[in-house]
Amino acid sequence: MDSDALNTFLVVHRRGGISNAAKALHRSQPAISRRIALLEQELGVPLFERIAGRTRLSDAGRVLIPYAERAVAAAQDAEQAIRALTKQNSGPVSLAVTGTLADGRLSGIMKRFAADNPAVALALRTATSAEVSDLIRRGEATIGLRYNADRAGDLACELVLSEALQVVCASDHPLAGTRVKRLAELRSERWIAFPETRGRREVAAAHVFALFLTQGLGDVEWTAVDSLTAQKRLVEAGFGLALLAQSHVAEELRTGTISTITVGDLAADQRIVLVTRRGGFLSAAAQRLLETIRRDYAAGDVSNIRGRRKKSPARKVVARRRRI
């Protein structure tokens, strides 16, 4: 059972069948089919089933997935380690980050790293926090940046910044720039948060509802918006309040389009964590990128963040009430 066979198995699973896997791997369909057949023969069990014309994992295939991912990632580590002996200052480095962290701070980090390491091919992918961990786990990304530590023991998580969350509102809101004693005083306001999509909840959405729940408050009117930029524009327009970190609204606070409401009993923060595979190989270039990220976040100076407004396609906005 070699790494190529396991990688073929994983690609068939992720691409949903032999045909798509053949395109992804630039091989013929018969070659992919033979590779899977030989692997099944070696293991003595079928790894896929055809159900309603679709390729599905068998029970044995589902069991094999995590072991195959680790084996393929380990083979990639070995290859990179050998290449690093002769190419210390070059090679690929892939960075996966939670979408809301792909901001001015990150662009500054990447710009400085690229300038200092011109021979390194730096790639960026955005995903949810859970997806960032999966990309690292599968070896599809070298370094991850996400919210909160992953509970799985196969990943190494390093806290780089803990940033307080604050209530933000439109600059002309009656409470803009003021202080209230308790969060309960904002119960009647409409709130804006990320959708509660299964497996994709991020810290901002969870905190809004958890904070009200701990105070025994039953109904919160809220609007689900799946874009941080769209959330900020809706706040500016007076459509509702949001719970965001200062780094998310640094530009808007500086220009005065968004204001804050200080809440006396509000104690919430978001933790930004670096993620790598525990025991995985990190090239010299990857280690330099880690150090660059650590230094930048250690500075913790959100006043240096320069956000840029960009036009984006319309986002789906869903208004509803949530009982907690």
Coordinates of C-alpha atoms in Angstrom, one line a residue:
M1 CA 0.0 0.0 0.0
D2 CA 2.0 3.0 -1.3
S3 CA 1.3 6.7 -1.0
D4 CA 0.3 7.0 -4.6
A5 CA -2.4 4.5 -4.3
L6 CA -3.7 6.2 -1.1
N7 CA -3.6 9.6 -2.8
T8 CA -5.6 8.2 -5.8
F9 CA -8.2 6.8 -3.3
L10 CA -8.5 10.2 -1.6
V11 CA -8.9 12.1 -4.9
V12 CA -11.6 9.7 -6.1
H13 CA -13.4 10.3 -2.8
R14 CA -13.0 14.1 -2.9
R15 CA -13.8 14.5 -6.5
G16 CA -16.9 12.2 -6.3
G17 CA -15.8 9.5 -8.8
I18 CA -13.3 8.0 -11.2
S19 CA -14.0 10.4 -14.1
N20 CA -13.4 13.6 -12.1
A21 CA -10.4 12.0 -10.3
A22 CA -8.8 11.1 -13.7
K23 CA -9.1 14.7 -14.8
A24 CA -7.6 16.0 -11.5
L25 CA -4.7 13.5 -11.7
H26 CA -4.2 13.8 -15.5
R27 CA -4.6 10.1 -15.9
S28 CA -6.9 7.9 -17.9
Q29 CA -10.1 6.5 -16.2
P30 CA -8.9 2.9 -16.7
A31 CA -5.6 3.7 -14.9
I32 CA -7.5 5.2 -12.0
S33 CA -9.9 2.2 -11.8
R34 CA -7.0 -0.3 -11.9
R35 CA -5.2 1.6 -9.1
I36 CA -8.3 1.5 -6.9
A37 CA -8.9 -2.2 -7.8
L38 CA -5.3 -3.1 -6.8
L39 CA -5.7 -1.3 -3.5
E40 CA -9.0 -3.0 -2.8
Q41 CA -7.4 -6.3 -3.7
E42 CA -4.5 -5.6 -1.3
L43 CA -6.8 -4.7 1.6
G44 CA -9.4 -7.5 0.8
V45 CA -12.4 -5.1 1.0
P46 CA -14.2 -2.8 -1.4
L47 CA -13.5 0.9 -0.7
F48 CA -16.3 2.4 -2.8
E49 CA -19.9 1.5 -3.6
R50 CA -22.1 2.6 -6.5
I51 CA -25.4 3.9 -5.1
A52 CA -28.0 5.5 -7.4
G53 CA -25.3 6.0 -10.0
R54 CA -23.0 7.8 -7.6
T55 CA -19.7 6.7 -6.1
R56 CA -19.9 6.4 -2.3
L57 CA -17.4 5.3 0.3
S58 CA -17.9 1.9 1.8
D59 CA -17.6 1.3 5.5
A60 CA -14.0 0.3 5.0
G61 CA -13.4 3.4 2.8
R62 CA -14.6 5.7 5.6
V63 CA -12.3 3.9 8.1
L64 CA -9.4 4.3 5.7
I65 CA -9.8 8.1 5.1
P66 CA -7.9 9.5 8.2
Y67 CA -5.1 7.0 7.9
A68 CA -4.7 7.7 4.1
E69 CA -4.6 11.5 4.8
R70 CA -1.9 11.1 7.3
A71 CA 0.1 8.7 5.1
V72 CA -0.1 11.0 2.1
A73 CA 0.8 14.1 4.2
A74 CA 3.8 12.2 5.7
A75 CA 5.0 11.3 2.2
Q76 CA 4.8 15.0 1.1
D77 CA 6.8 15.9 4.3
A78 CA 9.5 13.4 3.3
E79 CA 9.7 14.8 -0.2
Q80 CA 9.9 18.4 1.0
A81 CA 12.5 17.6 3.6
I82 CA 14.8 16.0 1.0
R83 CA 14.4 18.9 -1.4
A84 CA 15.0 21.4 1.4
L85 CA 18.6 20.0 1.7
T86 CA 19.5 21.6 -1.6
K87 CA 17.0 24.5 -1.8
Q88 CA 16.9 26.2 1.6
N89 CA 15.6 29.5 0.2
S90 CA 12.9 28.4 -2.2
G91 CA 10.0 26.1 -2.7
P92 CA 6.2 26.4 -2.1
V93 CA 4.5 27.5 1.1
S94 CA 0.7 27.3 1.3
L95 CA -1.2 29.4 3.9
A96 CA -4.8 28.7 4.8
V97 CA -6.7 31.4 6.7
T98 CA -10.2 32.0 8.0
G99 CA -11.9 34.4 5.5
T100 CA -12.3 37.3 8.0
L101 CA -8.6 37.2 8.7
A102 CA -7.7 37.9 5.1
D103 CA -7.5 41.6 5.8
G104 CA -5.0 44.4 5.7
R105 CA -2.8 42.9 8.3
L106 CA -2.4 39.6 6.4
S107 CA -1.8 41.4 3.1
G108 CA 1.0 43.3 4.8
I109 CA 2.5 40.1 6.1
M110 CA 2.4 38.5 2.7
K111 CA 3.9 41.5 1.0
R112 CA 6.8 41.7 3.4
F113 CA 7.4 37.9 3.2
A114 CA 7.4 37.9 -0.6
A115 CA 9.8 40.9 -0.7
D116 CA 12.2 39.1 1.7
N117 CA 11.9 35.7 0.1
P118 CA 11.4 36.2 -3.7
A119 CA 12.2 32.6 -4.5
V120 CA 9.4 31.2 -2.4
A121 CA 6.1 30.4 -4.1
L122 CA 3.5 31.6 -1.5
A123 CA -0.1 30.5 -2.0
L124 CA -3.1 31.7 0.0
R125 CA -6.4 29.9 0.6
T126 CA -9.4 31.1 2.6
A127 CA -11.9 28.9 4.4
T128 CA -13.8 28.5 7.7
S129 CA -11.9 27.7 10.8
A130 CA -12.9 24.0 10.6
E131 CA -11.9 23.9 7.0
V132 CA -8.5 25.5 7.7
S133 CA -7.7 22.6 10.1
D134 CA -8.8 20.0 7.6
L135 CA -6.5 21.6 4.9
I136 CA -3.6 21.4 7.3
R137 CA -4.5 17.9 8.4
R138 CA -4.6 16.7 4.8
G139 CA -1.3 18.4 3.9
E140 CA -3.0 20.7 1.4
A141 CA -1.8 23.7 3.3
T142 CA 1.4 24.2 5.3
I143 CA 0.3 26.8 7.8
G144 CA -3.2 27.7 9.0
L145 CA -4.6 30.8 10.7
R146 CA -8.0 30.4 12.4
Y147 CA -10.1 31.3 15.3
N148 CA -9.7 29.3 18.5
A149 CA -7.6 26.1 19.0
D150 CA -8.5 22.9 17.3
R151 CA -9.4 20.2 19.8
A152 CA -7.8 17.4 17.7
G153 CA -4.5 16.1 19.0
D154 CA -2.9 15.8 15.5
L155 CA -2.6 19.6 15.1
A156 CA -0.3 22.0 16.9
C157 CA -2.1 25.3 17.8
E158 CA -0.3 28.4 18.9
L159 CA -2.2 31.5 20.2
V160 CA -0.9 34.6 18.4
L161 CA -3.5 37.2 19.4
S162 CA -6.5 37.5 21.8
E163 CA -8.6 40.5 20.7
A164 CA -11.5 41.9 22.6
L165 CA -14.9 42.0 20.8
Q166 CA -17.0 45.2 20.9
V167 CA -20.5 46.2 20.0
V168 CA -20.5 48.4 16.9
C169 CA -23.3 50.6 15.5
A170 CA -23.9 53.3 12.9
S171 CA -22.4 56.6 13.7
D172 CA -25.8 58.2 14.0
H173 CA -27.2 55.5 16.3
P174 CA -28.7 57.1 19.5
L175 CA -26.3 55.1 21.6
A176 CA -23.2 55.7 19.4
G177 CA -20.2 56.6 21.5
T178 CA -22.0 56.0 24.8
R179 CA -21.8 53.4 27.6
V180 CA -24.5 51.1 28.9
K181 CA -24.2 49.1 32.1
R182 CA -25.6 45.8 30.8
L183 CA -25.9 43.9 27.6
A184 CA -29.5 43.4 28.5
E185 CA -30.1 47.0 27.6
L186 CA -29.4 46.2 23.9
R187 CA -31.8 43.2 23.9
S188 CA -34.4 45.1 21.7
E189 CA -31.8 45.9 19.0
R190 CA -31.5 44.0 15.8
W191 CA -28.2 42.1 15.6
I192 CA -26.1 41.1 12.6
A193 CA -24.1 37.9 12.6
F194 CA -22.8 35.1 10.4
P195 CA -25.3 32.3 9.5
E196 CA -25.5 29.3 11.7
T197 CA -24.6 26.9 8.9
R198 CA -23.7 23.5 10.3
G199 CA -19.9 23.1 10.7
R200 CA -19.2 26.7 9.7
R201 CA -20.1 28.7 12.8
E202 CA -17.5 31.3 13.5
V203 CA -16.7 33.1 16.8
A204 CA -18.7 36.3 16.1
A205 CA -22.0 34.4 15.5
A206 CA -21.6 32.1 18.5
H207 CA -20.8 35.0 20.9
V208 CA -23.8 37.1 20.2
F209 CA -26.2 34.3 21.1
A210 CA -24.1 32.8 23.9
L211 CA -23.8 36.2 25.6
F212 CA -27.5 36.8 25.7
L213 CA -28.1 33.2 26.8
T214 CA -25.9 33.5 29.8
Q215 CA -28.0 36.5 30.9
G216 CA -31.2 34.5 30.6
L217 CA -32.6 36.6 27.7
G218 CA -34.9 34.6 25.4
D219 CA -35.5 36.5 22.2
V220 CA -32.9 38.2 20.0
E221 CA -33.8 39.7 16.7
W222 CA -31.0 39.1 14.2
T223 CA -30.0 39.1 10.6
A224 CA -27.8 36.4 9.1
V225 CA -25.2 37.8 6.7
D226 CA -22.4 35.6 5.3
S227 CA -19.9 38.4 4.6
L228 CA -17.9 40.6 7.1
T229 CA -17.8 43.4 4.5
A230 CA -21.6 43.2 4.1
Q231 CA -22.1 43.2 7.8
K232 CA -20.1 46.4 8.2
R233 CA -22.1 48.1 5.4
L234 CA -25.4 47.1 7.0
V235 CA -24.1 48.4 10.4
E236 CA -23.1 51.7 8.7
A237 CA -26.6 51.9 7.2
G238 CA -28.2 51.6 10.6
F239 CA -29.6 48.1 9.9
G240 CA -28.4 46.6 13.2
L241 CA -25.6 46.1 15.7
A242 CA -22.7 43.7 15.4
L243 CA -20.2 42.1 17.7
L244 CA -16.8 42.6 16.0
A245 CA -13.1 43.0 16.9
Q246 CA -11.5 46.4 16.5
S247 CA -9.2 45.1 13.8
H248 CA -12.3 44.3 11.7
V249 CA -13.6 47.9 11.8
A250 CA -10.4 49.8 12.2
E251 CA -10.9 51.8 9.0
E252 CA -14.5 52.5 9.6
L253 CA -13.8 53.7 13.2
R254 CA -11.0 55.9 11.9
T255 CA -13.3 57.5 9.2
G256 CA -16.2 57.8 11.6
T257 CA -18.7 55.7 9.5
I258 CA -19.0 53.2 12.4
S259 CA -19.1 53.9 16.1
T260 CA -19.1 51.7 19.3
I261 CA -21.3 51.2 22.3
T262 CA -19.3 50.4 25.5
V263 CA -21.1 47.6 27.5
G264 CA -20.2 47.4 31.1
D265 CA -20.7 43.6 31.6
L266 CA -19.4 42.6 28.2
A267 CA -16.4 40.3 28.4
A268 CA -15.8 38.5 25.1
D269 CA -12.8 38.0 22.9
Q270 CA -11.7 36.1 19.9
R271 CA -8.5 34.1 19.8
I272 CA -6.4 33.9 16.6
V273 CA -4.4 30.7 16.4
L274 CA -1.6 29.4 14.2
V275 CA -2.1 25.8 13.1
T276 CA 0.5 23.3 11.8
R277 CA 0.5 19.5 11.7
R278 CA 2.0 18.1 14.9
G279 CA 5.3 16.5 13.9
G280 CA 5.0 17.6 10.3
F281 CA 7.9 18.9 8.3
L282 CA 8.3 22.7 8.0
S283 CA 10.7 23.9 5.4
A284 CA 13.0 26.9 6.2
A285 CA 10.7 29.1 4.1
A286 CA 7.6 27.9 6.1
Q287 CA 9.5 28.6 9.4
R288 CA 10.3 32.1 8.2
L289 CA 6.6 32.7 7.4
L290 CA 5.7 31.5 10.8
E291 CA 8.1 33.9 12.4
T292 CA 6.8 36.8 10.2
I293 CA 3.2 36.1 11.3
R294 CA 4.2 35.8 15.0
R295 CA 6.1 39.1 15.0
D296 CA 3.3 40.9 13.3
Y297 CA 0.5 39.6 15.6
A298 CA 2.7 40.1 18.6
A299 CA 2.9 43.8 17.8
G300 CA -0.9 43.8 18.1
D301 CA -1.2 47.4 16.8
V302 CA -4.5 47.6 15.0
S303 CA -3.9 51.3 14.2
N304 CA -1.6 50.2 11.4
I305 CA -4.2 48.2 9.6
R306 CA -5.3 49.8 6.4
G307 CA -8.6 48.3 5.2
R308 CA -9.8 48.9 1.7
R309 CA -13.4 49.0 0.6
K310 CA -14.1 46.7 -2.3
K311 CA -17.2 46.2 -4.4
S312 CA -18.6 42.8 -3.9
P313 CA -21.5 40.8 -5.4
A314 CA -24.8 41.0 -3.5
R315 CA -24.9 38.6 -0.5
K316 CA -27.9 36.7 0.6
V317 CA -29.4 38.4 3.7
V318 CA -31.9 36.5 5.9
A319 CA -33.8 38.2 8.7
R320 CA -35.3 36.1 11.5
R321 CA -35.7 35.8 15.2
R322 CA -33.8 33.3 17.2
R323 CA -35.0 31.8 20.5
I324 CA -32.2 30.9 22.8

